[in-house]
XYZ file of N, CA and C in Angstrom:
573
model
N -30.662 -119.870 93.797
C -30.776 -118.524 93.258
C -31.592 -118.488 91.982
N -31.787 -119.931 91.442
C -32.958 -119.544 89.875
C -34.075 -119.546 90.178
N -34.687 -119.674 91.160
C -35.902 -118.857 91.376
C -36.378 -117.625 92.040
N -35.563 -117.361 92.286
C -35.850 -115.610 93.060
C -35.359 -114.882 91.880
N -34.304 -115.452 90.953
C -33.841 -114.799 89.738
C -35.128 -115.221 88.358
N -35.790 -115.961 88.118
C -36.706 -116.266 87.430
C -37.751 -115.469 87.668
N -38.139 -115.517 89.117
C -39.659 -114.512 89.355
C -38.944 -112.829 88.778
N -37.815 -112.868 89.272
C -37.617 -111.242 88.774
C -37.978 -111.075 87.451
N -36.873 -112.329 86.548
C -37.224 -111.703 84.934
C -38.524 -111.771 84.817
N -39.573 -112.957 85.259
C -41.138 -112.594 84.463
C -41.816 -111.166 85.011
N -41.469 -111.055 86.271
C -42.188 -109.982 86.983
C -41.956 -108.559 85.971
N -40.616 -108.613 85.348
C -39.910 -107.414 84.435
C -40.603 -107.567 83.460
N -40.793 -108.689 82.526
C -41.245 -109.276 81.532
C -42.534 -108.886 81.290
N -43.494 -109.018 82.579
C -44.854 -108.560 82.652
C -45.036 -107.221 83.516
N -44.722 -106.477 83.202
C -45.097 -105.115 84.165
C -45.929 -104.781 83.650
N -45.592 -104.516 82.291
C -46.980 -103.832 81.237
C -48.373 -104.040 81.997
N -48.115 -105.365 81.913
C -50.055 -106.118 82.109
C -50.283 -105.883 83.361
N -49.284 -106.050 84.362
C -49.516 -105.613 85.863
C -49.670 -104.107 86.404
N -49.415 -103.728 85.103
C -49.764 -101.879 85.767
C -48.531 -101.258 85.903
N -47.224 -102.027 85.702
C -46.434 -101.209 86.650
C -45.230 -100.421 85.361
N -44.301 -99.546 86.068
C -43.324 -99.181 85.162
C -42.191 -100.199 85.438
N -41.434 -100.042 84.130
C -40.368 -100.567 83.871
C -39.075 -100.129 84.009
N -39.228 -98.568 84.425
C -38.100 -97.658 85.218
C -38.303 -97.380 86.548
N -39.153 -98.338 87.447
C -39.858 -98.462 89.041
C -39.397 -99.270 89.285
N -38.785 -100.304 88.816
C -38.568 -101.711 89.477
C -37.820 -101.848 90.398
N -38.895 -102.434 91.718
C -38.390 -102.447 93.376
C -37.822 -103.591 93.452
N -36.819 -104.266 93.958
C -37.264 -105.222 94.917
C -36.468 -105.000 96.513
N -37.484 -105.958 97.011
C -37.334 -105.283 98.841
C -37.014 -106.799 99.028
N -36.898 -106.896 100.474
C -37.327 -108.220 101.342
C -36.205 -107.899 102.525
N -36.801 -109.452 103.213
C -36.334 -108.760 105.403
C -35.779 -110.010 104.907
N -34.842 -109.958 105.917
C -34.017 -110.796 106.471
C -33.560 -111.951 105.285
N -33.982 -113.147 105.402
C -33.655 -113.779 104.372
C -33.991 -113.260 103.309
N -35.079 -113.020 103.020
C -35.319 -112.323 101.840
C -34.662 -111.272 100.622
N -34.201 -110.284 102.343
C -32.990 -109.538 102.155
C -31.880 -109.886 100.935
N -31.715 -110.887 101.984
C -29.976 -111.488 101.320
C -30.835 -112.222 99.398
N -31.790 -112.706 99.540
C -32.554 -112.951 97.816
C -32.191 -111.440 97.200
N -33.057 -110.441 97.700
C -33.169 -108.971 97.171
C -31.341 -108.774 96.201
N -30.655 -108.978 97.740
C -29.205 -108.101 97.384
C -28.596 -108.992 96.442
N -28.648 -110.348 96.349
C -28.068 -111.338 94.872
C -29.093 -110.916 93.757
N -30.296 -110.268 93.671
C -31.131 -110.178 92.571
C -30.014 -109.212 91.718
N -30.435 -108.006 93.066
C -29.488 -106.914 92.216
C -28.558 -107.096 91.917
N -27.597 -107.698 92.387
C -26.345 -108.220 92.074
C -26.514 -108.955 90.255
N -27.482 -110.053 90.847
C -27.450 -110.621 89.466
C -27.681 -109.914 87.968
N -28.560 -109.036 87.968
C -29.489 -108.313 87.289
C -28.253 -107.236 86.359
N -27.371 -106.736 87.666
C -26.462 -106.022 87.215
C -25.563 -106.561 86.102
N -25.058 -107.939 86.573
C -24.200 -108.884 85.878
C -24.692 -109.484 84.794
N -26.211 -109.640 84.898
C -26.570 -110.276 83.665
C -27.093 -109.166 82.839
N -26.917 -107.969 82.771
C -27.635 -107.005 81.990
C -29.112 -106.540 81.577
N -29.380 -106.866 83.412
C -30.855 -106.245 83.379
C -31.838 -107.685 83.937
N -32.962 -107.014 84.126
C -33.912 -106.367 83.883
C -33.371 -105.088 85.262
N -33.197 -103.754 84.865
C -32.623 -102.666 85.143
C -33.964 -102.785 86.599
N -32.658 -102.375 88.053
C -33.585 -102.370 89.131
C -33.761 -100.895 89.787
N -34.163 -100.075 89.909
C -34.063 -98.751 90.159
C -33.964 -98.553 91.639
N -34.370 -99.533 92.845
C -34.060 -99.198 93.641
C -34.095 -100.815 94.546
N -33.229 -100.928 96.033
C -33.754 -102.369 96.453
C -33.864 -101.557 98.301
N -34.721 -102.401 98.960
C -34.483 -102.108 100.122
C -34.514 -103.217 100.884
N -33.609 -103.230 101.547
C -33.245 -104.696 102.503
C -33.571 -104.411 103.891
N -34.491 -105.014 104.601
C -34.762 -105.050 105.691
C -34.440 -106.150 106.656
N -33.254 -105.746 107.551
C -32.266 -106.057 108.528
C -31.844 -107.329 107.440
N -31.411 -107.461 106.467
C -31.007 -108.397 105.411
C -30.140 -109.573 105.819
N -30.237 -110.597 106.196
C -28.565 -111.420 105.939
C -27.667 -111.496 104.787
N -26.466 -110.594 104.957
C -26.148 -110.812 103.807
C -24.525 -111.452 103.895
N -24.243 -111.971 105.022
C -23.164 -112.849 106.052
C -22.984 -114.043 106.110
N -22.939 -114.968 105.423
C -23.597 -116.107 106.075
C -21.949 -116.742 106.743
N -20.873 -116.464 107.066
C -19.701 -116.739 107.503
C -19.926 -116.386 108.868
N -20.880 -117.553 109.878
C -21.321 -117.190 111.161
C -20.157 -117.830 111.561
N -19.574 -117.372 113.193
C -18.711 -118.157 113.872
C -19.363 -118.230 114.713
N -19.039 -119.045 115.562
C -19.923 -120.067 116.698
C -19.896 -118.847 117.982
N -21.261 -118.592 118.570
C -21.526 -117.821 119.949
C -20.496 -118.437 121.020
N -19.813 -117.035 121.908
C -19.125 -117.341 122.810
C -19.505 -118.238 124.065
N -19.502 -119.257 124.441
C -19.688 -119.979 125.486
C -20.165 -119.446 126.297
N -18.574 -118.568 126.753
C -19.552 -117.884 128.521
C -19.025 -116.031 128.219
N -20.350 -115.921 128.970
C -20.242 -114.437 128.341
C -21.333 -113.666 127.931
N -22.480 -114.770 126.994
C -22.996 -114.242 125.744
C -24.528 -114.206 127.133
N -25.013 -112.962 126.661
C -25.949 -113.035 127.189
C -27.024 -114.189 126.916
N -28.173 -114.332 128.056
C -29.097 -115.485 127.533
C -30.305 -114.668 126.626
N -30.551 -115.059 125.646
C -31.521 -114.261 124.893
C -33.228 -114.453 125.566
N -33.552 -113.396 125.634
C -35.536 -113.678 125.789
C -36.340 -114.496 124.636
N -37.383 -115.346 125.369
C -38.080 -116.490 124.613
C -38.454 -115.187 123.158
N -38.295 -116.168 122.374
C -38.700 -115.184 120.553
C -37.465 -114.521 120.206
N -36.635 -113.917 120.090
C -36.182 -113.054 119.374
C -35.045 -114.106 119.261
N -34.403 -114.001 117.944
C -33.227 -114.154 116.983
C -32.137 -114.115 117.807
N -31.090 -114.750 117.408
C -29.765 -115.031 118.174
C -28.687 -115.642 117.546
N -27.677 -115.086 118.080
C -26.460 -115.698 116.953
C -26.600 -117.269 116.810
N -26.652 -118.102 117.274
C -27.184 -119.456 117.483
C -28.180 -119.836 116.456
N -29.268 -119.326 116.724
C -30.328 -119.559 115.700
C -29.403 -119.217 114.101
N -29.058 -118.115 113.979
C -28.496 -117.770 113.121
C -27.436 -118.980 112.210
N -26.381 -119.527 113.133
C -26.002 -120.492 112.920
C -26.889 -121.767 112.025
N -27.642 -122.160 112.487
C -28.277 -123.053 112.714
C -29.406 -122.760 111.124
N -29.922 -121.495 110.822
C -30.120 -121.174 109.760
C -29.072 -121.245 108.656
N -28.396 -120.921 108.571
C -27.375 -120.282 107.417
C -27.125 -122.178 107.448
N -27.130 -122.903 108.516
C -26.309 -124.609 107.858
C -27.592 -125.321 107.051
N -28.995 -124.816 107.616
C -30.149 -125.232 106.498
C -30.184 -124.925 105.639
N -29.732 -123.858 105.260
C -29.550 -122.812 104.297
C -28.540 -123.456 103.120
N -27.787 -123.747 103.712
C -26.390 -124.173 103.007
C -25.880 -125.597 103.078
N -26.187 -126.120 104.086
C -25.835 -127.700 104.099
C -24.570 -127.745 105.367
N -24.192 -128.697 105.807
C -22.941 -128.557 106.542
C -21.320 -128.130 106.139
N -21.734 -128.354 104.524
C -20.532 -128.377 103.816
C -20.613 -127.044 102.889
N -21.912 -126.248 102.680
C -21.802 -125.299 102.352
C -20.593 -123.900 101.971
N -20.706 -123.911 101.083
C -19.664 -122.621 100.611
C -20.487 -121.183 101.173
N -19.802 -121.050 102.841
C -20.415 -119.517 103.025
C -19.875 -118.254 102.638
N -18.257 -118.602 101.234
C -18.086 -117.137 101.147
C -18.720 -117.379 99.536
N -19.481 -117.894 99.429
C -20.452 -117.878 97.699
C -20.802 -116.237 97.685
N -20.730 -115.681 97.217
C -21.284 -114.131 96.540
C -22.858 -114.524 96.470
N -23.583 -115.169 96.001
C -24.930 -115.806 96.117
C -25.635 -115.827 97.172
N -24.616 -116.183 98.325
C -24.936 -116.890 99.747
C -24.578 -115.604 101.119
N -23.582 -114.869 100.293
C -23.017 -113.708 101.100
C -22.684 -112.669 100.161
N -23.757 -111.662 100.229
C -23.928 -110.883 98.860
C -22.345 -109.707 99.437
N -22.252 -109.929 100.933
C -21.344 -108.588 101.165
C -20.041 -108.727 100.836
N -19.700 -109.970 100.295
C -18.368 -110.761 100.065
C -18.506 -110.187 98.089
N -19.737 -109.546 97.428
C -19.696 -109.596 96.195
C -18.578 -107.997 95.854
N -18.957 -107.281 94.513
C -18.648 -106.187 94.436
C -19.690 -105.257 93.844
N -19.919 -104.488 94.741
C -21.269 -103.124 94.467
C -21.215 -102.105 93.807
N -20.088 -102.127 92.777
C -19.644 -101.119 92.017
C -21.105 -101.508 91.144
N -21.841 -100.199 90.920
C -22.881 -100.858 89.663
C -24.592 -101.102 90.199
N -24.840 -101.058 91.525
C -25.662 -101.487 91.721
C -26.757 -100.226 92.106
N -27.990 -101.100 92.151
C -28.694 -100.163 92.333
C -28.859 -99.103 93.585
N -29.758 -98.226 93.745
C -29.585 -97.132 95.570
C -30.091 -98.409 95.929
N -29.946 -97.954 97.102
C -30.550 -99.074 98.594
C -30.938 -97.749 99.864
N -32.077 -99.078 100.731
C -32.300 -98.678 101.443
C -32.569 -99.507 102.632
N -31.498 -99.626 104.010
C -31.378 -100.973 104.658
C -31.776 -100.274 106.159
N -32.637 -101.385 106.656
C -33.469 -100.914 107.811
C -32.997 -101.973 108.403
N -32.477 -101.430 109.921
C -31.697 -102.330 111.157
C -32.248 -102.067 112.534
N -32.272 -103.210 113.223
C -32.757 -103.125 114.498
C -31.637 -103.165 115.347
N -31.550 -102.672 116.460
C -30.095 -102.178 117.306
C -30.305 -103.314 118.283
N -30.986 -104.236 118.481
C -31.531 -105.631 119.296
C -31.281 -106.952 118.471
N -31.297 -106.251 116.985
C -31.381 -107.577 116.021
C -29.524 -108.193 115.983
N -29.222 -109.699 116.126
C -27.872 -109.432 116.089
C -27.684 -109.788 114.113
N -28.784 -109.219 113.242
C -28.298 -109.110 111.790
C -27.892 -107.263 111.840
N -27.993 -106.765 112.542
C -27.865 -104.856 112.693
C -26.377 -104.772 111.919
N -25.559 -105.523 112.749
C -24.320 -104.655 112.277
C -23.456 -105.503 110.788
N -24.477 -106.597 110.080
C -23.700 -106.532 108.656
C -24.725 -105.824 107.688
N -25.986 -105.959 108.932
C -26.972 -104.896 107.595
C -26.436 -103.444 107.264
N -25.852 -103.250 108.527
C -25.517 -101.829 108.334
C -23.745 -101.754 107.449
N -22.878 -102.453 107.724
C -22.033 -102.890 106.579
C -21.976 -102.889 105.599
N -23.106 -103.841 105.068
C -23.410 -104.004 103.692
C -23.667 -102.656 103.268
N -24.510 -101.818 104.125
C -24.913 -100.087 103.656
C -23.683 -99.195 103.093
N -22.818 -99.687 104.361
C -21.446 -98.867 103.947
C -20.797 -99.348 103.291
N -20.513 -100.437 102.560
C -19.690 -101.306 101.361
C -20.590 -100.676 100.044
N -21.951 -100.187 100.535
C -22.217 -99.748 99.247
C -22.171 -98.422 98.803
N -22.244 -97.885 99.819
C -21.832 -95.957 100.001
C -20.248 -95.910 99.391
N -19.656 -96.662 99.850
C -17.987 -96.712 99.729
C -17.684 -97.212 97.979
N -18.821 -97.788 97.519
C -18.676 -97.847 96.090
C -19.159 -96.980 95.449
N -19.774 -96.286 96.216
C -20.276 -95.099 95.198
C -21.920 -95.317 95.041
N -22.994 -96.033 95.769
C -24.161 -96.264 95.607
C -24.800 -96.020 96.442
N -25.630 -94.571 96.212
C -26.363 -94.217 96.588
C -27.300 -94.915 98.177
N -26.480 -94.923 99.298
C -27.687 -95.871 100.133
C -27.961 -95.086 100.851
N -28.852 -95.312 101.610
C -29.166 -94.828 102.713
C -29.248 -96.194 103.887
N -29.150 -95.995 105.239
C -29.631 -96.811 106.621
C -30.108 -95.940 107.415
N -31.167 -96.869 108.234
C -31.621 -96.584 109.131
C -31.826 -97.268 110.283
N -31.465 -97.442 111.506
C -31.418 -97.796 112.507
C -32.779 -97.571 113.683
N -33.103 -98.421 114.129
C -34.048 -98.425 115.140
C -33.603 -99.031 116.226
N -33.869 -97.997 117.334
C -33.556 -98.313 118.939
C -33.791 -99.614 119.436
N -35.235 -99.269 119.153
C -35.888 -100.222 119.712
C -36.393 -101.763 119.299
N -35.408 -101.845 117.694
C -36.161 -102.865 116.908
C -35.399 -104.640 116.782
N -35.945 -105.452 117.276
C -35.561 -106.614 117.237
C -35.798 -107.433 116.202
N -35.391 -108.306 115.872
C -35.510 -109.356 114.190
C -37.111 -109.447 114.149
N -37.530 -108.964 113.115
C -39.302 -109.065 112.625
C -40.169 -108.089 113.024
N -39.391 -106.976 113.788
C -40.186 -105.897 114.014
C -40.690 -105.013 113.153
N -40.596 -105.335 111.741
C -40.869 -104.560 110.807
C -42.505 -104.810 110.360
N -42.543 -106.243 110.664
C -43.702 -107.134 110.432
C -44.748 -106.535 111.704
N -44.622 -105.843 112.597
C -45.733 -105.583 113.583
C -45.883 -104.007 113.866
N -46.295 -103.037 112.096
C -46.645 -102.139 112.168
C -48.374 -101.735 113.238
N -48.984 -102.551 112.926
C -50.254 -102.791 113.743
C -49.970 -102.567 115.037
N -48.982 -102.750 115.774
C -49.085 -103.209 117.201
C -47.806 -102.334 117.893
N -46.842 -101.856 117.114
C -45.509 -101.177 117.253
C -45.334 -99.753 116.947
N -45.860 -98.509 117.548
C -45.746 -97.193 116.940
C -44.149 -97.481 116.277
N -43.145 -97.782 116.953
C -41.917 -97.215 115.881
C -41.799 -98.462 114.714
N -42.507 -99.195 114.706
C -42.604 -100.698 113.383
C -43.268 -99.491 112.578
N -44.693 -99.046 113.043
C -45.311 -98.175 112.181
C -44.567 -96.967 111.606
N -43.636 -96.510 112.279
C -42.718 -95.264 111.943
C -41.674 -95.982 110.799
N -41.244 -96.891 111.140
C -39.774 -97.718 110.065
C -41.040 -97.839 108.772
N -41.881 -98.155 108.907
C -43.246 -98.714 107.406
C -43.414 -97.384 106.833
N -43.727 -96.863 107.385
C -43.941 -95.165 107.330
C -42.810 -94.584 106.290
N -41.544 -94.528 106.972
C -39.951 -94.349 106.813
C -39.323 -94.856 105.483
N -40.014 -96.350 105.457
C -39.477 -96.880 103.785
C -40.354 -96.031 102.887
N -41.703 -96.482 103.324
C -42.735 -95.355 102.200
C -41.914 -94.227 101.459
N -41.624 -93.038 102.968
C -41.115 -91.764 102.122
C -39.821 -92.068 101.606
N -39.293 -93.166 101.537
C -37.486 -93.292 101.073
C -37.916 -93.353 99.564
N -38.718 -95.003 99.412
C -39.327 -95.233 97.812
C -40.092 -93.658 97.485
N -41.092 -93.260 97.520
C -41.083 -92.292 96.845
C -40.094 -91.293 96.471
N -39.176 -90.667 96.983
C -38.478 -90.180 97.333
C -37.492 -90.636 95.886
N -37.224 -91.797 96.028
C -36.025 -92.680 95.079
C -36.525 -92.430 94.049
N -38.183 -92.844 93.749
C -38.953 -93.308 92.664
C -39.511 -92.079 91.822
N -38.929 -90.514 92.332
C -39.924 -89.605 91.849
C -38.524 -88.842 91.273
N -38.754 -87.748 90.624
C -37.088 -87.228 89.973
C -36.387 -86.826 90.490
N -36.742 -86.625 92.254
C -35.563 -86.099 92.694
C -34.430 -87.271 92.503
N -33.476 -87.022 93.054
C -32.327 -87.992 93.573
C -32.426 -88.667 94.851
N -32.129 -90.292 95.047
C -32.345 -91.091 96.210
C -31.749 -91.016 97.126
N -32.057 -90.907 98.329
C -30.600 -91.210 99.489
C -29.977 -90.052 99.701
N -30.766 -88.816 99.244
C -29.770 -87.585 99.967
C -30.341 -87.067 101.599
């Protein structure tokens, strides 16, 4: 976590020179990334700043307390797309075999969201990260933070990444656009 927490403070540190405001400060990221994003804010909160005004997590892990896919039963997944298995198999690289998966660090949804910044969490109804991304949304609504979700029919793990080639990838790219402005301008976020 000290380097996804390090790039934040310089990135805060230097906005000036980069152009940017210091009452704008995004941070986003998919999937793993996600789960970086939601400990930033987390952290940021706890350590008293650098103040984040908005985060958006796309289909985020923010779980890492996988239990093992049912034997028989589980459908067989199509070549490419994400699977509880894979999933597994991430989160133990991730963590080691001996890994602590209820760390707040490691499983931001295990933290407490009283405090944090709006959100905005984009889920694929194919992806099997959909239903703690969408969790995490409501653990944060239920604290009182501003989120919004959004769900896609049709969207499987990384479909966010193939606006080029995906009218509804292009619609979800589209979709965050008007959320951040939206957050970032005086109205109020997430209504």
């Amino acid at each position: 976590s000290s380097a996804r927490w390090a790039a934040t403070q310089w990135v805060a540190a230097h906005l000036a020179e980069l152009g940017g405001d210091p009452a704008r400060l995004v941070i986003a990221g998919d999937s793993a990334g996600g789960n970086l994003a939601a400990v930033v804010a987390m952290l940021a909160r706890d350590r008293g700043g650098p103040p984040i005004a908005f985060q958006v997590l796309i289909y985020p892990v923010v779980d890492q307390r996988r239990k093992p896919a049912p034997a028989s039963g589980a459908r067989p997944a199509r070549s490419g797309t994400l699977t509880a298995a894979h999933m597994q198999w991430f989160t133990e690289q991730y963590l080691g075999p001996d890994g602590d998966r209820t760390d707040v660090l490691a499983s931001p949804i295990l933290g407490d969201f009283t405090g944090l910044p709006p959100a905005h969490v984009v889920t694929g109804a194919l992806d099997p990260l959909c239903p703690e991304g969408e969790e995490y949304a409501q653990r944060l609504q239920d604290a009182g933070v501003a989120a919004s979700v959004t769900r896609y029919e049709q969207g499987f793990h990384g479909f966010f990444n193939l606006a080029d080639h995906l009218p509804f990838a292009a619609q979800a790219s589209d979709d965050v656009c008007a959320v951040l402005r939206a957050a970032l301008s005086e109205g109020s976020p997430c209504n």
